């Protein structure tokens, strides 16, 4: 079965740029979606189809996907960006989530 | 405006069957292309996809849990039901239902915590 690998945690200084990786075999040929989940809340879609932002998501959130790694980038990180982030793809008609990355804003 | 809400028991005993209902509004599960999925999250752990049902009744299941899962829909009631048989303490989790658009889940319910304990 297909697996997505994310770092357990990423730290970023306030106002700096955070990058969260999502690794998978040839993930570059798949559509990757990213979710933000704050404590006690349901996940929120922040990026879909590799690099598209839903309405209401700040431009500070961007993403790319190539080769074996997809990357979520959060520019000018704010305290409110502190959350768990999950990548997601479809593989063989099933949904696959990454293990999640906890973003800490210092 | 699309909304979804999960309902069901908060506590189930080991070996029992869990039945959860997702009641939604703002879309119809009879519209071509529409689907609703279930995702769960054990306390402090990652999201785990469980099942999906399409507008035409087609279903998809997490391979490792397929034998224990059944997803059905009642289009007239705007509901999707998930049953999980032979519940175990490791199935303790918050269960979410979500609207699927394309390959992404763009709207999620608030989730419901189900505890499995004797």
PDB file of C-alpha atoms in Angstrom:
ATOM      1  CA  UNK A   1       0.000   0.000   0.000  1.00  0.00           C
ATOM      2  CA  UNK A   2       1.073   3.550  -0.674  1.00  0.00           C
ATOM      3  CA  UNK A   3       2.678   5.453   2.175  1.00  0.00           C
ATOM      4  CA  UNK A   4       3.203   9.149   2.842  1.00  0.00           C
ATOM      5  CA  UNK A   5       6.011  10.200   5.149  1.00  0.00           C
ATOM      6  CA  UNK A   6       6.028  13.468   7.066  1.00  0.00           C
ATOM      7  CA  UNK A   7       8.407  14.762   9.731  1.00  0.00           C
ATOM      8  CA  UNK A   8       6.892  14.571  13.196  1.00  0.00           C
ATOM      9  CA  UNK A   9       7.649  18.188  13.925  1.00  0.00           C
ATOM     10  CA  UNK A  10       8.857  21.403  12.337  1.00  0.00           C
ATOM     11  CA  UNK A  11       9.732  24.597  14.146  1.00  0.00           C
ATOM     12  CA  UNK A  12       9.814  28.095  12.692  1.00  0.00           C
ATOM     13  CA  UNK A  13      10.561  31.492  14.123  1.00  0.00           C
ATOM     14  CA  UNK A  14       7.764  34.018  14.101  1.00  0.00           C
ATOM     15  CA  UNK A  15       7.713  35.803  10.756  1.00  0.00           C
ATOM     16  CA  UNK A  16       9.971  33.293   9.041  1.00  0.00           C
ATOM     17  CA  UNK A  17       9.187  30.609   6.453  1.00  0.00           C
ATOM     18  CA  UNK A  18       8.199  27.067   7.375  1.00  0.00           C
ATOM     19  CA  UNK A  19       8.444  24.141   5.003  1.00  0.00           C
ATOM     20  CA  UNK A  20       6.730  20.830   5.648  1.00  0.00           C
ATOM     21  CA  UNK A  21       7.644  17.876   3.478  1.00  0.00           C
ATOM     22  CA  UNK A  22       5.500  14.940   2.435  1.00  0.00           C
ATOM     23  CA  UNK A  23       7.374  12.043   0.885  1.00  0.00           C
ATOM     24  CA  UNK A  24       5.982   9.283  -1.285  1.00  0.00           C
ATOM     25  CA  UNK A  25       7.075   7.200  -4.234  1.00  0.00           C
ATOM     26  CA  UNK A  26       6.569   9.278  -7.377  1.00  0.00           C
ATOM     27  CA  UNK A  27       4.259  11.574  -5.453  1.00  0.00           C
ATOM     28  CA  UNK A  28       4.921  14.148  -8.163  1.00  0.00           C
ATOM     29  CA  UNK A  29       2.458  12.391 -10.470  1.00  0.00           C
ATOM     30  CA  UNK A  30      -0.321  12.498  -7.886  1.00  0.00           C
ATOM     31  CA  UNK A  31      -2.529  15.326  -6.707  1.00  0.00           C
ATOM     32  CA  UNK A  32      -1.575  16.288  -3.170  1.00  0.00           C
ATOM     33  CA  UNK A  33      -3.900  17.988  -0.734  1.00  0.00           C
ATOM     34  CA  UNK A  34      -2.950  19.596   2.578  1.00  0.00           C
ATOM     35  CA  UNK A  35      -4.983  20.044   5.748  1.00  0.00           C
ATOM     36  CA  UNK A  36      -4.424  22.155   8.841  1.00  0.00           C
ATOM     37  CA  UNK A  37      -5.770  20.891  12.161  1.00  0.00           C
ATOM     38  CA  UNK A  38      -5.721  22.958  15.324  1.00  0.00           C
ATOM     39  CA  UNK A  39      -6.242  21.321  18.727  1.00  0.00           C
ATOM     40  CA  UNK A  40      -9.794  20.204  19.296  1.00  0.00           C
ATOM     41  CA  UNK A  41     -10.895  21.175  15.799  1.00  0.00           C
ATOM     42  CA  UNK A  42     -11.687  19.363  12.573  1.00  0.00           C
ATOM     43  CA  UNK A  43      -9.125  19.500   9.759  1.00  0.00           C
ATOM     44  CA  UNK A  44      -9.338  22.393   7.314  1.00  0.00           C
ATOM     45  CA  UNK A  45      -8.268  22.142   3.684  1.00  0.00           C
ATOM     46  CA  UNK A  46      -5.501  24.680   3.007  1.00  0.00           C
ATOM     47  CA  UNK A  47      -4.089  23.464  -0.322  1.00  0.00           C
ATOM     48  CA  UNK A  48      -5.633  21.248  -2.988  1.00  0.00           C
ATOM     49  CA  UNK A  49      -4.266  19.713  -6.153  1.00  0.00           C
ATOM     50  CA  UNK A  50      -0.659  20.411  -5.297  1.00  0.00           C
ATOM     51  CA  UNK A  51      -0.731  24.192  -5.140  1.00  0.00           C
ATOM     52  CA  UNK A  52      -4.240  25.639  -5.132  1.00  0.00           C
ATOM     53  CA  UNK A  53      -5.650  27.587  -2.207  1.00  0.00           C
ATOM     54  CA  UNK A  54      -9.344  27.387  -1.279  1.00  0.00           C
ATOM     55  CA  UNK A  55     -11.076  30.688  -0.785  1.00  0.00           C
ATOM     56  CA  UNK A  56     -10.274  32.218   2.571  1.00  0.00           C
ATOM     57  CA  UNK A  57      -6.829  30.660   2.884  1.00  0.00           C
ATOM     58  CA  UNK A  58      -4.095  33.307   3.070  1.00  0.00           C
ATOM     59  CA  UNK A  59      -1.601  33.681   0.238  1.00  0.00           C
ATOM     60  CA  UNK A  60       1.097  32.901   2.796  1.00  0.00           C
ATOM     61  CA  UNK A  61       0.194  29.252   2.261  1.00  0.00           C
ATOM     62  CA  UNK A  62       1.696  27.719  -0.864  1.00  0.00           C
ATOM     63  CA  UNK A  63       2.839  24.306  -1.978  1.00  0.00           C
ATOM     64  CA  UNK A  64       4.695  22.387  -4.632  1.00  0.00           C
ATOM     65  CA  UNK A  65       4.990  18.787  -5.725  1.00  0.00           C
ATOM     66  CA  UNK A  66       7.738  17.094  -7.696  1.00  0.00           C
ATOM     67  CA  UNK A  67       9.562  13.808  -7.803  1.00  0.00           C
ATOM     68  CA  UNK A  68       9.184  12.017  -4.500  1.00  0.00           C
ATOM     69  CA  UNK A  69       8.379  15.020  -2.321  1.00  0.00           C
ATOM     70  CA  UNK A  70       5.543  17.462  -1.930  1.00  0.00           C
ATOM     71  CA  UNK A  71       6.156  20.556   0.171  1.00  0.00           C
ATOM     72  CA  UNK A  72       3.833  22.899   2.023  1.00  0.00           C
ATOM     73  CA  UNK A  73       5.329  26.347   2.551  1.00  0.00           C
ATOM     74  CA  UNK A  74       4.038  28.842   5.080  1.00  0.00           C
ATOM     75  CA  UNK A  75       5.549  32.288   4.657  1.00  0.00           C
ATOM     76  CA  UNK A  76       5.690  34.933   7.381  1.00  0.00           C
ATOM     77  CA  UNK A  77       4.622  32.384   9.958  1.00  0.00           C
ATOM     78  CA  UNK A  78       2.205  33.580  12.595  1.00  0.00           C
ATOM     79  CA  UNK A  79       1.331  32.221  16.001  1.00  0.00           C
ATOM     80  CA  UNK A  80      -2.045  31.217  14.606  1.00  0.00           C
ATOM     81  CA  UNK A  81      -0.365  28.882  12.110  1.00  0.00           C
ATOM     82  CA  UNK A  82       0.697  26.588  14.931  1.00  0.00           C
ATOM     83  CA  UNK A  83      -1.124  23.345  14.182  1.00  0.00           C
ATOM     84  CA  UNK A  84      -0.820  19.833  12.814  1.00  0.00           C
ATOM     85  CA  UNK A  85      -0.547  19.568   9.044  1.00  0.00           C
ATOM     86  CA  UNK A  86      -1.475  16.502   6.991  1.00  0.00           C
ATOM     87  CA  UNK A  87      -0.869  15.677   3.352  1.00  0.00           C
ATOM     88  CA  UNK A  88      -3.290  13.436   1.455  1.00  0.00           C
ATOM     89  CA  UNK A  89      -3.388  11.665  -1.893  1.00  0.00           C
ATOM     90  CA  UNK A  90      -5.470   9.100  -3.713  1.00  0.00           C
ATOM     91  CA  UNK A  91      -3.881   5.792  -4.618  1.00  0.00           C
ATOM     92  CA  UNK A  92      -5.589   2.795  -6.178  1.00  0.00           C
ATOM     93  CA  UNK A  93      -9.026   4.216  -5.366  1.00  0.00           C
ATOM     94  CA  UNK A  94      -8.183   4.637  -1.697  1.00  0.00           C
ATOM     95  CA  UNK A  95      -7.404   7.695   0.397  1.00  0.00           C
ATOM     96  CA  UNK A  96      -3.980   7.974   2.002  1.00  0.00           C
ATOM     97  CA  UNK A  97      -3.043  10.477   4.704  1.00  0.00           C
ATOM     98  CA  UNK A  98       0.438  11.284   5.857  1.00  0.00           C
ATOM     99  CA  UNK A  99       1.310  10.836   9.516  1.00  0.00           C
ATOM    100  CA  UNK A 100       1.066  14.547  10.207  1.00  0.00           C
ATOM    101  CA  UNK A 101       3.548  17.245  11.165  1.00  0.00           C
ATOM    102  CA  UNK A 102       3.268  19.450  14.224  1.00  0.00           C
ATOM    103  CA  UNK A 103       4.278  22.996  13.374  1.00  0.00           C
ATOM    104  CA  UNK A 104       5.597  25.046  16.269  1.00  0.00           C
ATOM    105  CA  UNK A 105       5.985  28.804  15.880  1.00  0.00           C
ATOM    106  CA  UNK A 106       8.707  30.078  18.173  1.00  0.00           C
TER     107      UNK A 106
ATOM    108  CA  UNK B   1     -23.434  26.347   2.470  1.00  0.00           C
ATOM    109  CA  UNK B   2     -22.281  22.784   3.060  1.00  0.00           C
ATOM    110  CA  UNK B   3     -22.449  21.394   6.588  1.00  0.00           C
ATOM    111  CA  UNK B   4     -22.009  17.909   8.006  1.00  0.00           C
ATOM    112  CA  UNK B   5     -22.606  16.580  11.490  1.00  0.00           C
ATOM    113  CA  UNK B   6     -21.784  13.219  12.990  1.00  0.00           C
ATOM    114  CA  UNK B   7     -23.977  11.500  15.556  1.00  0.00           C
ATOM    115  CA  UNK B   8     -23.907   8.236  17.422  1.00  0.00           C
ATOM    116  CA  UNK B   9     -22.920   6.670  20.729  1.00  0.00           C
ATOM    117  CA  UNK B  10     -20.052   8.113  22.721  1.00  0.00           C
ATOM    118  CA  UNK B  11     -19.333   4.813  24.460  1.00  0.00           C
ATOM    119  CA  UNK B  12     -19.398   1.297  23.082  1.00  0.00           C
ATOM    120  CA  UNK B  13     -18.384  -1.990  24.663  1.00  0.00           C
ATOM    121  CA  UNK B  14     -15.706  -4.218  23.173  1.00  0.00           C
ATOM    122  CA  UNK B  15     -17.052  -6.608  20.491  1.00  0.00           C
ATOM    123  CA  UNK B  16     -20.111  -4.402  19.910  1.00  0.00           C
ATOM    124  CA  UNK B  17     -20.991  -2.840  16.571  1.00  0.00           C
ATOM    125  CA  UNK B  18     -20.673   0.923  16.198  1.00  0.00           C
ATOM    126  CA  UNK B  19     -23.201   2.761  14.058  1.00  0.00           C
ATOM    127  CA  UNK B  20     -22.502   6.395  13.192  1.00  0.00           C
ATOM    128  CA  UNK B  21     -24.679   8.735  11.174  1.00  0.00           C
ATOM    129  CA  UNK B  22     -23.532  11.698   9.142  1.00  0.00           C
ATOM    130  CA  UNK B  23     -26.307  14.191   8.465  1.00  0.00           C
ATOM    131  CA  UNK B  24     -25.483  16.799   5.882  1.00  0.00           C
ATOM    132  CA  UNK B  25     -26.960  19.804   4.109  1.00  0.00           C
ATOM    133  CA  UNK B  26     -26.022  22.066   1.244  1.00  0.00           C
ATOM    134  CA  UNK B  27     -25.539  19.308  -1.311  1.00  0.00           C
ATOM    135  CA  UNK B  28     -27.240  16.185  -2.593  1.00  0.00           C
ATOM    136  CA  UNK B  29     -25.697  12.747  -2.611  1.00  0.00           C
ATOM    137  CA  UNK B  30     -27.676  11.990  -5.740  1.00  0.00           C
ATOM    138  CA  UNK B  31     -25.695  14.539  -7.764  1.00  0.00           C
ATOM    139  CA  UNK B  32     -23.126  13.048 -10.109  1.00  0.00           C
ATOM    140  CA  UNK B  33     -19.596  13.186  -8.732  1.00  0.00           C
ATOM    141  CA  UNK B  34     -20.532  13.771  -5.112  1.00  0.00           C
ATOM    142  CA  UNK B  35     -19.155  11.554  -2.356  1.00  0.00           C
ATOM    143  CA  UNK B  36     -19.002  11.444   1.428  1.00  0.00           C
ATOM    144  CA  UNK B  37     -16.235   9.844   3.423  1.00  0.00           C
ATOM    145  CA  UNK B  38     -15.451   8.821   6.985  1.00  0.00           C
ATOM    146  CA  UNK B  39     -12.102   9.531   8.624  1.00  0.00           C
ATOM    147  CA  UNK B  40     -11.084   8.802  12.197  1.00  0.00           C
ATOM    148  CA  UNK B  41      -8.377  10.045  14.533  1.00  0.00           C
ATOM    149  CA  UNK B  42      -7.310   8.243  17.716  1.00  0.00           C
ATOM    150  CA  UNK B  43      -6.391  10.624  20.533  1.00  0.00           C
ATOM    151  CA  UNK B  44      -3.035  12.232  19.799  1.00  0.00           C
ATOM    152  CA  UNK B  45      -2.599  10.312  16.566  1.00  0.00           C
ATOM    153  CA  UNK B  46      -2.919  10.853  12.828  1.00  0.00           C
ATOM    154  CA  UNK B  47      -5.924  10.904  10.556  1.00  0.00           C
ATOM    155  CA  UNK B  48      -6.989   7.536   9.166  1.00  0.00           C
ATOM    156  CA  UNK B  49      -9.365   7.237   6.232  1.00  0.00           C
ATOM    157  CA  UNK B  50     -12.062   4.585   6.657  1.00  0.00           C
ATOM    158  CA  UNK B  51     -14.621   4.591   3.874  1.00  0.00           C
ATOM    159  CA  UNK B  52     -16.235   6.514   1.035  1.00  0.00           C
ATOM    160  CA  UNK B  53     -19.581   6.332  -0.718  1.00  0.00           C
ATOM    161  CA  UNK B  54     -20.319   7.878  -4.101  1.00  0.00           C
ATOM    162  CA  UNK B  55     -23.515   9.363  -5.467  1.00  0.00           C
ATOM    163  CA  UNK B  56     -24.119   6.178  -7.455  1.00  0.00           C
ATOM    164  CA  UNK B  57     -23.755   3.902  -4.439  1.00  0.00           C
ATOM    165  CA  UNK B  58     -20.235   2.778  -5.234  1.00  0.00           C
ATOM    166  CA  UNK B  59     -18.140   2.302  -2.109  1.00  0.00           C
ATOM    167  CA  UNK B  60     -14.464   2.256  -1.180  1.00  0.00           C
ATOM    168  CA  UNK B  61     -12.904   1.010   2.042  1.00  0.00           C
ATOM    169  CA  UNK B  62      -9.610   1.169   3.866  1.00  0.00           C
ATOM    170  CA  UNK B  63      -8.058  -2.185   2.945  1.00  0.00           C
ATOM    171  CA  UNK B  64      -6.909  -3.022   6.463  1.00  0.00           C
ATOM    172  CA  UNK B  65     -10.391  -2.459   7.942  1.00  0.00           C
ATOM    173  CA  UNK B  66     -12.560  -3.485   5.030  1.00  0.00           C
ATOM    174  CA  UNK B  67     -13.928  -6.628   6.650  1.00  0.00           C
ATOM    175  CA  UNK B  68     -15.346  -4.606   9.560  1.00  0.00           C
ATOM    176  CA  UNK B  69     -16.759  -1.587   7.740  1.00  0.00           C
ATOM    177  CA  UNK B  70     -20.001  -0.884   5.929  1.00  0.00           C
ATOM    178  CA  UNK B  71     -20.975   2.498   4.516  1.00  0.00           C
ATOM    179  CA  UNK B  72     -24.469   3.223   3.240  1.00  0.00           C
ATOM    180  CA  UNK B  73     -26.491   6.246   2.247  1.00  0.00           C
ATOM    181  CA  UNK B  74     -30.057   7.452   2.545  1.00  0.00           C
ATOM    182  CA  UNK B  75     -30.363  10.131  -0.094  1.00  0.00           C
ATOM    183  CA  UNK B  76     -33.874  11.140   0.941  1.00  0.00           C
ATOM    184  CA  UNK B  77     -32.688  11.869   4.487  1.00  0.00           C
ATOM    185  CA  UNK B  78     -29.336  13.391   3.457  1.00  0.00           C
ATOM    186  CA  UNK B  79     -27.543  10.865   5.619  1.00  0.00           C
ATOM    187  CA  UNK B  80     -24.582   8.538   5.374  1.00  0.00           C
ATOM    188  CA  UNK B  81     -24.195   5.704   7.867  1.00  0.00           C
ATOM    189  CA  UNK B  82     -21.006   3.921   8.866  1.00  0.00           C
ATOM    190  CA  UNK B  83     -21.017   0.671  10.789  1.00  0.00           C
ATOM    191  CA  UNK B  84     -17.924  -0.814  12.380  1.00  0.00           C
ATOM    192  CA  UNK B  85     -18.182  -4.322  13.738  1.00  0.00           C
ATOM    193  CA  UNK B  86     -16.281  -5.965  16.566  1.00  0.00           C
ATOM    194  CA  UNK B  87     -15.160  -2.749  18.226  1.00  0.00           C
ATOM    195  CA  UNK B  88     -11.949  -2.808  20.247  1.00  0.00           C
ATOM    196  CA  UNK B  89     -10.334  -0.244  22.569  1.00  0.00           C
ATOM    197  CA  UNK B  90      -7.877   0.605  19.776  1.00  0.00           C
ATOM    198  CA  UNK B  91     -10.876   1.886  17.791  1.00  0.00           C
ATOM    199  CA  UNK B  92     -11.297   4.704  20.312  1.00  0.00           C
ATOM    200  CA  UNK B  93     -11.132   7.826  18.195  1.00  0.00           C
ATOM    201  CA  UNK B  94     -12.838  10.939  16.960  1.00  0.00           C
ATOM    202  CA  UNK B  95     -14.811   9.982  13.874  1.00  0.00           C
ATOM    203  CA  UNK B  96     -15.319  12.584  11.155  1.00  0.00           C
ATOM    204  CA  UNK B  97     -17.448  12.597   8.059  1.00  0.00           C
ATOM    205  CA  UNK B  98     -16.451  14.833   5.165  1.00  0.00           C
ATOM    206  CA  UNK B  99     -17.664  15.975   1.748  1.00  0.00           C
ATOM    207  CA  UNK B 100     -15.408  14.871  -1.067  1.00  0.00           C
ATOM    208  CA  UNK B 101     -14.916  17.130  -4.069  1.00  0.00           C
ATOM    209  CA  UNK B 102     -12.625  15.684  -6.700  1.00  0.00           C
ATOM    210  CA  UNK B 103      -9.929  14.003  -4.660  1.00  0.00           C
ATOM    211  CA  UNK B 104     -10.040  16.339  -1.680  1.00  0.00           C
ATOM    212  CA  UNK B 105     -12.198  16.633   1.424  1.00  0.00           C
ATOM    213  CA  UNK B 106     -13.317  20.225   1.385  1.00  0.00           C
ATOM    214  CA  UNK B 107     -15.904  20.226   4.161  1.00  0.00           C
ATOM    215  CA  UNK B 108     -15.698  18.322   7.424  1.00  0.00           C
ATOM    216  CA  UNK B 109     -18.049  17.673  10.294  1.00  0.00           C
ATOM    217  CA  UNK B 110     -17.044  18.636  13.813  1.00  0.00           C
ATOM    218  CA  UNK B 111     -16.301  15.019  14.676  1.00  0.00           C
ATOM    219  CA  UNK B 112     -17.640  12.745  17.386  1.00  0.00           C
ATOM    220  CA  UNK B 113     -15.505  11.020  20.000  1.00  0.00           C
ATOM    221  CA  UNK B 114     -16.222   7.328  20.419  1.00  0.00           C
ATOM    222  CA  UNK B 115     -14.694   5.504  23.361  1.00  0.00           C
ATOM    223  CA  UNK B 116     -14.477   1.736  23.452  1.00  0.00           C
ATOM    224  CA  UNK B 117     -14.366   0.422  26.986  1.00  0.00           C
ATOM    225  CA  UNK B 118     -15.967  -2.214  29.142  1.00  0.00           C
TER     226      UNK B 118
END
